[in-house]
Amino acid sequence: MWRCQIFLRLGGKNAAARVAVQAAVYGLSYCYGAFYTIVLFRQLVNAIQARASFESVLGLLAVFCAMGVANTLLKGWYEHRFVPRSDCAIEQALAASVYQKAASADLACFEDSGYYDRMGRAAATARESALAALDAMSDLLATAFILVANALYVVWVDGTLLPLIALPAALALHWQRKKGALEGRMEEACEPYRRRTAYARRVSLLKEYAQEIRLTGAGKIAAARFREGCAGLMRVARERGWRIALYEIGAEFLLRVVLYAGLYGYAAWRYLACAAFTLGDFAAISGAINNVVWFVEKSGEHIATLRKQAHAAGQLDAFMREEVRVRGGSEPCAFQNEIMLKDIRFSYPGAKRAALTGVSLTLRRGESIALVGENGAGKTTLVKLLLRLYDPEAGEILLDGRPYCAYRLDSLRAQFAVAFQDSRLYPFSVSENVRAGRVESEEAVREALNRAGLAGLAPSRAVTREFDADGWNPSGGQAQRLFAARVFASGAPIAILDEPSAMLNPLAEEALFAALREGSRGRTTIFISHRLTSVKWVDRVVMMQNGTIAEQGTHEELLARGGAYARLFFAQAERYRKEGAPHET
């Protein structure tokens, strides 16, 4: 259960305050309950038995009413004022920790299904498990205090009741702890199946899949995956649930039958057969026995919850301790002259063939470069190494003569403005999509939209209709223009554009590349393109084949050589002549 301390650590001062305040509020509430079940009942019964006047108990009733009013006000403030704000603050702190960890993870992690399971459990743990554990911690503190107080009162009245309380209570708590451990392991076994059903549900409901589901059999496949996930969940419940049920039944039997019947029966015998105490004492003992059983049951539930959440806390802790291989240095980065790649080799995790082999390349400040080649040649992989999303297996990358690893990651990546072919638009405003958290000036946003051919688009308009019925749903070509605007708005010294015109028609493509030529002056600009005619104006063309650099030079130089670039260029030109110009989507 000690593992649950990670919730206190990541939740910060709000988590500690939650435990302290809830323990105090619930402790006072339990004291109020113990007051009327023990003190008030004892005094009332003794007064009735002695035929005392009503005035003799009036003061006690007034204290009881005052305590009830105070308890009601305190719990109302706690549940409706303190808890909602506390929940939000704790959730924000925990989620920020998890998201920062996920954002700092190596990109290779996201190609590992096991990492997705661990990340999914951590994300779920960041709220549900944390709040459940914090509530259990605080209530267990309050419950333990009042349980000990009630048990001491019972033992004070009659010490022979101690073993009748201690033995079944200890065994019941132990079984509840075992039950919690089994529930934690059951949750872990269910996670892959829950992820599968959640994905199938998401595919069935999201707009991105709506068109294909209606036109293909993908919906049936998603439904089959959903059924497989449900079958897996039922199988786990069938195989593991019976043991949990046995511990639950055993603990309930000890509490409801052995403890209740044993304590009440013994107390009744001591009163009736031995006249060991007064009727008022018997009423007080009965109330205390009821409290003891109830608080033992509550303590068992909290221990089971903490044991269950300790499993989730361990998974969260393991996720937070995941080793990061791509680590930054301590030096700030400011690109001045050149980036050199020396004899680079790289393979994706689990791949049998290297994605890059023996790649050596120099990128100079202010130079425009086109990375060209067929699919799978290694163009995008090379860019990911430049961005240090991965590190090479062999060779090294130098920026202004210093190893890449010497620079802080955030500072290094801030040198690049990137528009990948699979970049994403967010359901934020147009301005926020262009700024992407790096550009503050709205004037820069407007200028970037103008350059990208989106002059009539209001920066404040929402992108997509996910949260705004009047939002803008861009076409594929318009989305590419918006990605280009993101690069235009950035002041980064290196711009990378991956297939920036794949969805544009020739006229729109020519206009965009004219804007790119103008906007890239003084910048190092890297274009990735399959369409060679669109990048023939660059300073240098780098032709890649099978993870290596086949040749490089200006467009004219490569055509004159008659090598791989020339063959691909003329093949594309012939196909383009026969098939005609593509249309913007």
Coordinates of C-alpha atoms in Angstrom, one line a residue:
M1 CA 0.0 0.0 0.0
W2 CA 3.0 2.3 0.5
R3 CA 3.1 2.6 -3.3
C4 CA 0.1 4.9 -3.1
Q5 CA 2.4 7.6 -1.9
I6 CA 3.1 8.4 -5.6
F7 CA -0.4 10.0 -5.7
L8 CA 0.6 12.3 -2.8
R9 CA 3.9 13.1 -4.6
L10 CA 2.5 13.8 -8.0
G11 CA -0.7 15.4 -6.6
G12 CA 1.4 17.9 -4.6
K13 CA 0.1 20.1 -1.8
N14 CA -3.5 19.7 -3.0
A15 CA -3.3 15.9 -2.5
A16 CA -1.9 16.3 1.0
A17 CA -4.5 18.9 1.8
R18 CA -7.2 16.6 0.5
V19 CA -6.1 13.8 2.9
A20 CA -5.7 16.0 5.9
V21 CA -9.0 17.9 5.5
Q22 CA -11.1 14.8 4.6
A23 CA -9.6 12.9 7.6
A24 CA -10.5 15.8 9.9
V25 CA -14.0 16.3 8.5
Y26 CA -14.9 12.6 8.5
G27 CA -13.2 12.1 11.9
L28 CA -15.5 14.8 13.4
S29 CA -18.5 13.3 11.7
Y30 CA -17.7 9.8 13.2
C31 CA -17.2 11.4 16.6
Y32 CA -20.7 12.9 16.3
G33 CA -22.0 9.4 15.5
A34 CA -20.2 7.8 18.4
F35 CA -21.5 10.5 20.7
Y36 CA -25.1 9.7 20.2
T37 CA -24.7 5.9 19.9
I38 CA -22.7 5.7 23.2
V39 CA -22.8 8.8 25.4
L40 CA -26.3 10.0 24.5
F41 CA -28.0 6.6 24.6
R42 CA -26.2 5.7 27.9
Q43 CA -27.4 8.8 29.6
L44 CA -30.9 8.7 28.3
V45 CA -31.4 5.0 29.2
N46 CA -29.9 5.6 32.7
A47 CA -32.2 8.7 33.1
I48 CA -35.2 6.7 32.1
Q49 CA -34.4 3.8 34.4
A50 CA -33.8 6.2 37.3
R51 CA -37.0 8.2 36.4
A52 CA -35.0 11.4 36.3
S53 CA -36.5 14.7 35.1
F54 CA -36.5 15.8 31.4
E55 CA -34.5 18.9 32.5
S56 CA -31.6 16.6 33.5
V57 CA -31.0 15.5 29.9
L58 CA -32.0 18.7 28.2
G59 CA -28.4 20.1 28.2
L60 CA -27.1 16.8 26.7
L61 CA -29.8 17.0 23.9
A62 CA -28.8 20.6 23.2
V63 CA -25.1 19.6 22.8
F64 CA -26.3 16.8 20.5
C65 CA -28.3 19.2 18.3
A66 CA -25.4 21.7 18.2
M67 CA -23.0 19.0 17.1
G68 CA -25.5 17.8 14.4
V69 CA -25.8 21.3 13.0
A70 CA -22.0 21.8 13.0
N71 CA -21.5 18.4 11.4
T72 CA -24.1 19.1 8.6
L73 CA -22.5 22.5 7.8
L74 CA -19.0 21.1 7.8
K75 CA -19.8 18.2 5.6
G76 CA -21.8 20.4 3.2
W77 CA -18.8 22.8 2.8
Y78 CA -16.5 19.9 2.3
E79 CA -18.5 17.9 -0.2
H80 CA -19.8 20.9 -2.3
R81 CA -17.1 23.5 -2.0
F82 CA -13.8 21.8 -1.1
V83 CA -14.0 18.5 -3.0
P84 CA -14.9 19.9 -6.5
R85 CA -12.0 22.3 -6.4
S86 CA -9.7 19.8 -4.9
D87 CA -10.6 17.2 -7.5
C88 CA -9.8 19.6 -10.3
A89 CA -6.5 20.7 -8.8
I90 CA -5.3 17.1 -8.2
E91 CA -6.4 15.9 -11.6
Q92 CA -4.6 18.8 -13.2
A93 CA -1.4 18.1 -11.3
L94 CA -1.5 14.3 -12.0
A95 CA -2.5 14.7 -15.6
A96 CA 0.3 17.2 -16.2
S97 CA 2.9 14.8 -14.8
V98 CA 1.6 11.9 -17.0
Y99 CA 1.3 14.1 -20.1
Q100 CA 4.8 15.6 -19.6
K101 CA 6.2 12.1 -19.2
A102 CA 4.4 10.9 -22.4
A103 CA 5.6 14.0 -24.3
S104 CA 9.2 13.3 -23.2
A105 CA 9.1 9.6 -24.1
D106 CA 11.1 8.4 -27.1
L107 CA 9.0 8.2 -30.3
A108 CA 10.0 4.5 -30.5
C109 CA 7.9 3.9 -27.4
F110 CA 4.7 4.7 -29.4
E111 CA 5.5 1.8 -31.8
D112 CA 5.3 -0.7 -28.8
S113 CA 1.9 -2.0 -27.9
G114 CA 3.2 -2.7 -24.4
Y115 CA 4.0 0.9 -23.9
Y116 CA 0.4 1.8 -25.0
D117 CA -0.9 -0.5 -22.3
R118 CA 1.3 1.1 -19.7
M119 CA 0.5 4.6 -20.8
G120 CA -3.3 3.8 -20.9
R121 CA -3.2 2.5 -17.4
A122 CA -1.2 5.5 -16.2
A123 CA -3.6 7.9 -17.8
A124 CA -6.6 6.2 -16.2
T125 CA -4.7 6.0 -12.9
A126 CA -4.0 9.7 -13.0
R127 CA -7.6 10.4 -11.9
E128 CA -9.8 7.5 -10.9
S129 CA -7.2 5.5 -9.0
A130 CA -5.6 8.6 -7.4
L131 CA -8.8 10.0 -6.1
A132 CA -10.0 6.6 -4.9
A133 CA -6.7 6.1 -3.1
L134 CA -6.6 9.5 -1.5
D135 CA -10.2 9.1 -0.3
A136 CA -9.3 5.7 1.1
M137 CA -6.2 7.1 2.9
S138 CA -8.0 9.9 4.6
D139 CA -11.1 7.9 5.5
L140 CA -8.9 5.1 6.9
L141 CA -7.1 7.6 9.2
A142 CA -10.5 8.8 10.5
T143 CA -11.9 5.3 10.7
A144 CA -8.9 3.9 12.5
F145 CA -9.0 6.6 15.1
I146 CA -12.7 6.2 15.9
L147 CA -12.5 2.4 15.7
V148 CA -9.8 2.3 18.4
A149 CA -11.8 4.7 20.5
N150 CA -14.9 2.6 20.3
A151 CA -13.0 -0.6 20.9
L152 CA -11.2 0.9 24.0
Y153 CA -14.6 1.9 25.4
V154 CA -16.0 -1.6 25.0
V155 CA -12.8 -3.1 26.6
W156 CA -13.0 -0.5 29.4
V157 CA -16.5 -1.6 30.2
D158 CA -15.7 -5.3 29.9
G159 CA -12.1 -6.4 29.2
T160 CA -13.1 -9.9 28.3
L161 CA -14.6 -8.6 25.0
L162 CA -11.1 -7.8 23.6
P163 CA -10.3 -11.2 22.0
L164 CA -13.8 -11.4 20.6
I165 CA -13.1 -8.1 18.8
A166 CA -9.5 -8.5 17.8
L167 CA -9.3 -12.0 16.3
P168 CA -12.2 -11.9 13.8
A169 CA -11.5 -8.2 13.0
A170 CA -7.9 -8.9 12.2
L171 CA -8.8 -11.9 10.0
A172 CA -11.5 -10.0 8.2
L173 CA -9.1 -7.1 7.5
H174 CA -6.5 -9.5 6.2
W175 CA -9.0 -11.1 3.8
Q176 CA -10.1 -7.7 2.6
R177 CA -6.4 -6.9 1.9
K178 CA -6.0 -10.1 -0.1
K179 CA -9.2 -9.3 -2.1
G180 CA -7.8 -5.8 -3.0
A181 CA -4.6 -7.4 -4.3
L182 CA -6.6 -9.8 -6.5
E183 CA -8.8 -6.9 -7.8
G184 CA -5.6 -5.0 -8.8
R185 CA -4.2 -7.9 -10.7
M186 CA -7.6 -8.5 -12.4
E187 CA -7.6 -4.8 -13.5
E188 CA -4.2 -5.3 -15.1
A189 CA -5.4 -8.4 -16.9
C190 CA -8.5 -6.5 -18.2
E191 CA -6.6 -3.5 -19.6
P192 CA -5.6 -4.9 -23.1
Y193 CA -9.2 -6.0 -23.6
R194 CA -10.6 -2.6 -22.5
R195 CA -8.2 -0.9 -24.8
R196 CA -9.5 -3.0 -27.7
T197 CA -13.1 -2.3 -26.9
A198 CA -12.4 1.4 -26.5
Y199 CA -10.6 1.5 -29.9
A200 CA -13.5 -0.3 -31.6
R201 CA -16.0 2.1 -30.0
R202 CA -13.9 5.1 -31.1
V203 CA -13.7 3.9 -34.7
S204 CA -17.4 3.5 -34.8
L205 CA -18.1 7.0 -33.5
L206 CA -15.4 9.3 -34.8
K207 CA -15.9 11.4 -37.9
E208 CA -12.5 10.4 -39.4
Y209 CA -13.8 6.8 -39.8
A210 CA -17.5 7.6 -40.6
Q211 CA -17.1 7.6 -44.4
E212 CA -15.1 4.4 -44.7
I213 CA -17.3 2.5 -42.3
R214 CA -20.3 3.3 -44.5
L215 CA -18.6 2.3 -47.7
T216 CA -16.5 -0.7 -46.6
G217 CA -16.7 -3.7 -44.3
A218 CA -14.5 -1.9 -41.7
G219 CA -17.5 -1.5 -39.4
K220 CA -18.0 -5.3 -39.2
I221 CA -14.3 -5.7 -38.4
A222 CA -14.5 -3.1 -35.6
A223 CA -17.6 -4.8 -34.2
A224 CA -15.7 -8.2 -34.2
R225 CA -12.8 -6.6 -32.3
F226 CA -15.3 -5.2 -29.8
R227 CA -16.8 -8.6 -29.3
E228 CA -13.4 -10.1 -28.9
G229 CA -12.6 -7.5 -26.2
C230 CA -15.8 -8.2 -24.4
A231 CA -15.2 -11.9 -24.6
G232 CA -11.7 -11.4 -23.1
L233 CA -13.2 -9.3 -20.2
M234 CA -15.7 -11.9 -19.5
R235 CA -13.1 -14.6 -19.5
V236 CA -10.9 -12.7 -17.0
A237 CA -14.0 -12.2 -14.8
R238 CA -14.8 -15.9 -15.0
E239 CA -11.3 -17.1 -14.2
R240 CA -10.5 -14.6 -11.4
G241 CA -13.7 -13.4 -10.0
W242 CA -14.5 -16.5 -7.9
R243 CA -11.4 -16.0 -5.7
I244 CA -12.4 -12.4 -5.1
A245 CA -15.9 -13.5 -4.2
L246 CA -14.6 -16.1 -1.7
Y247 CA -12.6 -13.5 0.2
E248 CA -15.5 -11.0 0.2
I249 CA -17.9 -13.7 1.5
G250 CA -15.4 -14.8 4.2
A251 CA -14.9 -11.2 5.4
E252 CA -18.6 -10.5 5.4
F253 CA -19.3 -13.7 7.4
L254 CA -16.7 -12.8 10.0
L255 CA -18.1 -9.3 10.4
R256 CA -21.8 -9.8 10.1
V257 CA -22.1 -13.2 11.8
V258 CA -19.1 -14.0 14.0
L259 CA -18.4 -10.4 15.2
Y260 CA -22.0 -9.1 15.5
A261 CA -23.5 -12.3 17.0
G262 CA -20.5 -13.0 19.2
L263 CA -20.3 -9.5 20.7
Y264 CA -24.0 -8.9 21.1
G265 CA -24.6 -12.4 22.5
Y266 CA -21.7 -12.1 25.0
A267 CA -22.8 -8.6 26.1
A268 CA -26.4 -9.8 26.6
W269 CA -25.2 -12.8 28.6
R270 CA -23.0 -10.6 30.8
Y271 CA -25.9 -8.2 31.4
L272 CA -28.7 -10.8 31.9
A273 CA -26.8 -13.6 33.7
C274 CA -24.1 -11.8 35.5
A275 CA -25.5 -8.3 36.0
A276 CA -22.1 -7.0 35.1
F277 CA -23.3 -3.5 34.2
T278 CA -26.4 -1.2 34.0
L279 CA -28.9 -1.1 31.3
G280 CA -27.5 2.2 30.2
D281 CA -24.0 0.6 29.9
F282 CA -25.5 -2.2 27.9
A283 CA -27.1 0.3 25.5
A284 CA -23.8 2.1 25.2
I285 CA -21.9 -1.2 24.7
S286 CA -24.4 -2.2 22.0
G287 CA -23.9 1.1 20.2
A288 CA -20.1 0.8 20.5
I289 CA -20.3 -2.8 19.2
N290 CA -22.3 -1.6 16.2
N291 CA -19.7 1.1 15.6
V292 CA -16.8 -1.4 16.0
V293 CA -18.3 -3.8 13.4
W294 CA -19.2 -0.9 11.0
F295 CA -15.7 0.7 11.3
V296 CA -13.9 -2.6 10.9
E297 CA -16.0 -3.2 7.7
K298 CA -15.1 0.3 6.5
S299 CA -11.4 -0.1 7.4
G300 CA -11.4 -3.4 5.4
E301 CA -13.0 -1.7 2.4
H302 CA -10.4 1.1 2.5
I303 CA -7.5 -1.4 2.9
A304 CA -8.9 -3.4 0.0
T305 CA -9.1 -0.2 -2.0
L306 CA -5.6 0.9 -1.2
R307 CA -4.3 -2.6 -2.0
K308 CA -6.1 -2.5 -5.3
Q309 CA -4.9 1.0 -6.1
A310 CA -1.4 0.1 -4.9
H311 CA -1.2 -2.1 -8.0
A312 CA -2.3 0.9 -10.2
A313 CA 0.1 3.1 -8.3
G314 CA 2.9 0.7 -9.0
Q315 CA 2.1 0.8 -12.7
L316 CA 2.0 4.6 -12.6
D317 CA 5.3 4.7 -10.8
A318 CA 6.8 2.3 -13.4
F319 CA 5.5 4.5 -16.2
M320 CA 7.0 7.6 -14.6
R321 CA 10.3 5.8 -14.3
E322 CA 10.4 4.6 -18.0
E323 CA 13.9 5.2 -19.3
V324 CA 14.3 8.0 -21.8
R325 CA 17.0 7.1 -24.3
V326 CA 16.9 10.4 -26.2
R327 CA 18.2 12.7 -23.5
G328 CA 19.1 16.3 -24.0
G329 CA 22.3 18.1 -22.9
S330 CA 22.6 21.3 -20.9
E331 CA 23.7 23.7 -23.6
P332 CA 21.2 26.2 -25.3
C333 CA 21.1 25.8 -29.1
A334 CA 21.2 28.6 -31.7
F335 CA 21.8 27.4 -35.3
Q336 CA 24.5 29.5 -37.0
N337 CA 26.3 27.7 -39.8
E338 CA 25.7 24.0 -40.6
I339 CA 24.5 20.6 -39.5
M340 CA 26.6 17.6 -40.4
L341 CA 25.5 14.0 -40.5
K342 CA 28.4 11.6 -40.5
D343 CA 28.0 8.0 -41.6
I344 CA 24.5 7.6 -40.1
R345 CA 22.9 4.2 -39.6
F346 CA 19.4 3.7 -38.1
S347 CA 16.8 1.0 -37.8
Y348 CA 13.3 1.2 -36.4
P349 CA 12.6 -1.0 -33.3
G350 CA 11.8 -4.5 -34.4
A351 CA 12.7 -3.9 -38.1
K352 CA 14.8 -6.4 -39.9
R353 CA 16.3 -3.9 -42.4
A354 CA 18.0 -0.7 -41.6
A355 CA 16.1 2.4 -42.6
L356 CA 19.3 4.5 -43.2
T357 CA 22.8 3.2 -43.9
G358 CA 26.0 5.2 -44.3
V359 CA 24.2 8.6 -44.7
S360 CA 26.6 11.6 -44.7
L361 CA 25.2 15.0 -45.5
T362 CA 25.9 18.7 -44.7
L363 CA 23.1 21.3 -44.3
R364 CA 24.2 24.9 -44.6
R365 CA 22.5 28.0 -43.3
G366 CA 20.3 29.6 -45.9
E367 CA 20.4 26.7 -48.2
S368 CA 17.3 25.1 -49.8
I369 CA 17.4 21.3 -50.1
A370 CA 15.0 18.8 -51.6
L371 CA 15.0 15.2 -50.3
V372 CA 13.5 13.1 -53.1
G373 CA 13.1 9.5 -53.8
E374 CA 10.5 6.7 -53.8
N375 CA 8.4 5.6 -50.8
G376 CA 10.5 4.0 -48.2
A377 CA 13.8 5.6 -49.4
G378 CA 14.4 7.1 -45.9
K379 CA 13.5 10.7 -46.5
T380 CA 11.2 11.2 -43.5
T381 CA 13.4 9.0 -41.3
L382 CA 16.3 11.3 -42.0
V383 CA 14.2 14.3 -41.0
K384 CA 13.2 12.6 -37.7
L385 CA 16.8 12.1 -36.9
L386 CA 17.5 15.8 -37.6
L387 CA 14.6 16.7 -35.2
R388 CA 16.1 14.2 -32.7
L389 CA 12.9 12.3 -32.4
Y390 CA 15.3 9.3 -32.7
D391 CA 19.0 8.9 -32.2
P392 CA 21.1 7.0 -34.8
E393 CA 22.5 3.6 -34.0
A394 CA 25.9 4.5 -35.5
G395 CA 27.5 7.7 -36.7
E396 CA 26.9 11.2 -35.3
I397 CA 25.2 14.5 -36.0
L398 CA 26.9 17.8 -35.3
L399 CA 25.4 21.2 -35.2
D400 CA 27.9 24.0 -35.6
G401 CA 30.6 21.5 -34.7
R402 CA 29.0 20.3 -31.4
P403 CA 27.3 16.9 -31.0
Y404 CA 23.5 17.0 -31.1
C405 CA 23.4 15.4 -27.6
A406 CA 25.1 18.4 -26.1
Y407 CA 22.1 20.7 -26.6
R408 CA 18.9 20.9 -24.6
L409 CA 16.1 19.0 -26.5
D410 CA 13.6 21.9 -26.3
S411 CA 16.2 24.4 -27.5
L412 CA 17.4 22.1 -30.3
R413 CA 13.9 21.4 -31.6
A414 CA 13.0 25.1 -31.4
Q415 CA 15.4 25.6 -34.3
F416 CA 13.0 23.8 -36.6
A417 CA 9.6 24.7 -38.0
V418 CA 8.0 21.5 -39.3
A419 CA 5.0 20.5 -41.4
F420 CA 4.8 16.8 -41.8
Q421 CA 2.7 15.1 -44.4
D422 CA 0.6 13.6 -41.5
S423 CA 0.5 16.7 -39.4
R424 CA -2.7 17.2 -37.4
L425 CA -5.1 20.0 -37.1
Y426 CA -6.5 20.7 -33.6
P427 CA -10.1 21.7 -32.8
F428 CA -8.8 25.1 -31.7
S429 CA -8.9 28.4 -33.5
V430 CA -7.1 29.0 -36.8
S431 CA -4.7 31.3 -35.0
E432 CA -3.9 28.7 -32.3
N433 CA -3.3 26.1 -35.0
V434 CA -0.9 28.4 -36.8
R435 CA 0.9 29.6 -33.7
A436 CA 1.2 26.0 -32.3
G437 CA 2.3 27.4 -28.9
R438 CA 5.4 29.1 -30.3
V439 CA 4.3 32.3 -32.0
E440 CA 2.7 35.1 -30.0
S441 CA 2.1 37.8 -32.6
E442 CA -1.3 37.8 -34.2
E443 CA 0.1 40.0 -37.0
A444 CA 2.6 37.2 -37.8
V445 CA -0.4 34.8 -38.0
R446 CA -2.3 37.0 -40.4
E447 CA 0.8 37.5 -42.6
A448 CA 1.4 33.7 -42.6
L449 CA -2.2 33.0 -43.7
N450 CA -1.8 35.5 -46.5
R451 CA 1.4 33.9 -47.7
A452 CA -0.3 30.4 -47.6
G453 CA -3.2 31.6 -49.7
L454 CA -5.7 31.8 -46.9
A455 CA -6.1 35.5 -46.7
G456 CA -9.9 35.5 -46.2
L457 CA -9.8 33.1 -43.2
A458 CA -10.5 34.7 -39.9
P459 CA -7.8 33.8 -37.3
S460 CA -10.4 33.5 -34.6
R461 CA -12.5 30.9 -36.4
A462 CA -12.6 27.4 -35.0
V463 CA -11.1 24.6 -37.0
T464 CA -13.5 21.6 -37.2
R465 CA -17.0 21.6 -35.7
E466 CA -16.1 19.3 -32.8
F467 CA -16.7 22.1 -30.3
D468 CA -18.1 24.9 -32.4
A469 CA -21.1 24.5 -34.8
D470 CA -19.7 27.3 -36.9
G471 CA -16.3 25.8 -37.2
W472 CA -14.3 25.5 -40.4
N473 CA -13.8 22.0 -41.9
P474 CA -10.8 22.4 -44.3
S475 CA -10.3 20.3 -47.3
G476 CA -7.0 18.3 -47.7
G477 CA -5.5 21.1 -49.7
Q478 CA -6.6 23.8 -47.3
A479 CA -5.2 21.8 -44.4
Q480 CA -1.8 21.7 -46.2
R481 CA -2.0 25.5 -46.7
L482 CA -2.6 25.8 -42.9
F483 CA 0.4 23.7 -42.2
A484 CA 2.5 25.8 -44.5
A485 CA 1.2 28.9 -42.6
R486 CA 2.5 27.4 -39.4
V487 CA 6.0 27.2 -40.9
F488 CA 5.7 30.8 -42.3
A489 CA 4.7 32.2 -38.9
S490 CA 7.6 30.5 -37.1
G491 CA 10.8 32.4 -36.7
A492 CA 12.8 29.1 -36.5
P493 CA 16.0 29.2 -38.7
I494 CA 15.3 25.8 -40.3
A495 CA 12.1 24.9 -42.0
I496 CA 11.1 21.4 -43.0
L497 CA 8.1 20.7 -45.3
D498 CA 7.1 17.1 -45.9
E499 CA 5.1 16.9 -49.2
P500 CA 3.7 20.4 -48.7
S501 CA 1.7 20.3 -52.0
A502 CA 0.6 16.7 -52.3
M503 CA -3.1 17.7 -52.3
L504 CA -2.8 20.9 -54.4
N505 CA -3.4 21.3 -58.1
P506 CA -0.6 22.7 -60.2
L507 CA -1.6 26.3 -60.1
A508 CA -2.1 26.3 -56.3
E509 CA 1.2 24.3 -56.0
E510 CA 3.1 26.9 -58.0
A511 CA 1.7 29.7 -55.9
L512 CA 2.5 27.9 -52.6
F513 CA 6.1 27.2 -53.7
A514 CA 6.6 30.8 -54.9
A515 CA 5.5 31.8 -51.3
L516 CA 7.9 29.2 -49.9
R517 CA 10.8 30.5 -51.9
E518 CA 10.1 34.0 -50.7
G519 CA 9.6 32.9 -47.1
S520 CA 12.7 30.7 -47.0
R521 CA 15.2 33.4 -47.7
G522 CA 17.9 33.4 -45.0
R523 CA 16.5 30.1 -43.8
T524 CA 17.7 26.6 -44.2
T525 CA 14.8 24.9 -45.9
I526 CA 14.3 21.2 -46.4
F527 CA 11.6 19.9 -48.8
I528 CA 10.5 16.3 -48.9
S529 CA 8.7 15.6 -52.2
H530 CA 7.7 12.8 -54.6
R531 CA 6.9 15.3 -57.3
L532 CA 10.3 16.3 -58.6
T533 CA 9.0 19.1 -60.8
S534 CA 7.9 21.1 -57.8
V535 CA 11.4 21.3 -56.2
K536 CA 13.8 21.6 -59.2
W537 CA 14.5 25.2 -58.2
V538 CA 16.2 24.4 -54.9
D539 CA 19.9 24.9 -54.3
R540 CA 20.5 21.2 -53.9
V541 CA 18.6 18.0 -54.6
V542 CA 19.4 14.9 -52.5
M543 CA 18.3 11.7 -54.1
M544 CA 17.7 8.8 -51.7
Q545 CA 17.4 5.1 -52.5
N546 CA 17.0 2.2 -50.0
G547 CA 18.2 4.2 -47.0
T548 CA 21.3 5.7 -48.7
I549 CA 22.1 8.9 -50.6
A550 CA 22.3 7.8 -54.2
E551 CA 23.4 11.2 -55.6
Q552 CA 23.1 14.9 -54.9
G553 CA 23.6 18.2 -56.8
T554 CA 21.5 20.8 -58.5
H555 CA 18.5 19.8 -60.7
E556 CA 20.5 20.5 -63.8
E557 CA 23.6 18.6 -62.6
L558 CA 21.6 15.5 -61.8
L559 CA 19.8 15.6 -65.1
A560 CA 23.1 15.8 -66.9
R561 CA 24.4 12.8 -65.1
G562 CA 21.6 10.7 -66.3
G563 CA 21.4 8.7 -63.0
A564 CA 18.6 7.6 -60.7
Y565 CA 17.3 11.2 -60.3
A566 CA 17.1 11.8 -64.1
R567 CA 15.3 8.5 -64.7
L568 CA 12.7 9.2 -62.0
F569 CA 12.2 12.8 -63.2
F570 CA 11.6 11.8 -66.8
A571 CA 9.3 8.9 -65.7
Q572 CA 7.2 11.3 -63.6
A573 CA 7.1 13.9 -66.4
E574 CA 5.9 11.2 -68.9
R575 CA 3.2 9.9 -66.5
Y576 CA 2.1 13.5 -65.7
R577 CA 1.8 14.2 -69.5
K578 CA -0.3 11.1 -70.0
E579 CA -2.6 11.4 -66.9
G580 CA -3.0 15.1 -66.7
A581 CA -2.8 17.5 -63.8
P582 CA -4.2 16.4 -60.4
H583 CA -7.0 18.4 -58.8
E584 CA -6.8 20.0 -55.3
T585 CA -8.8 18.0 -52.8

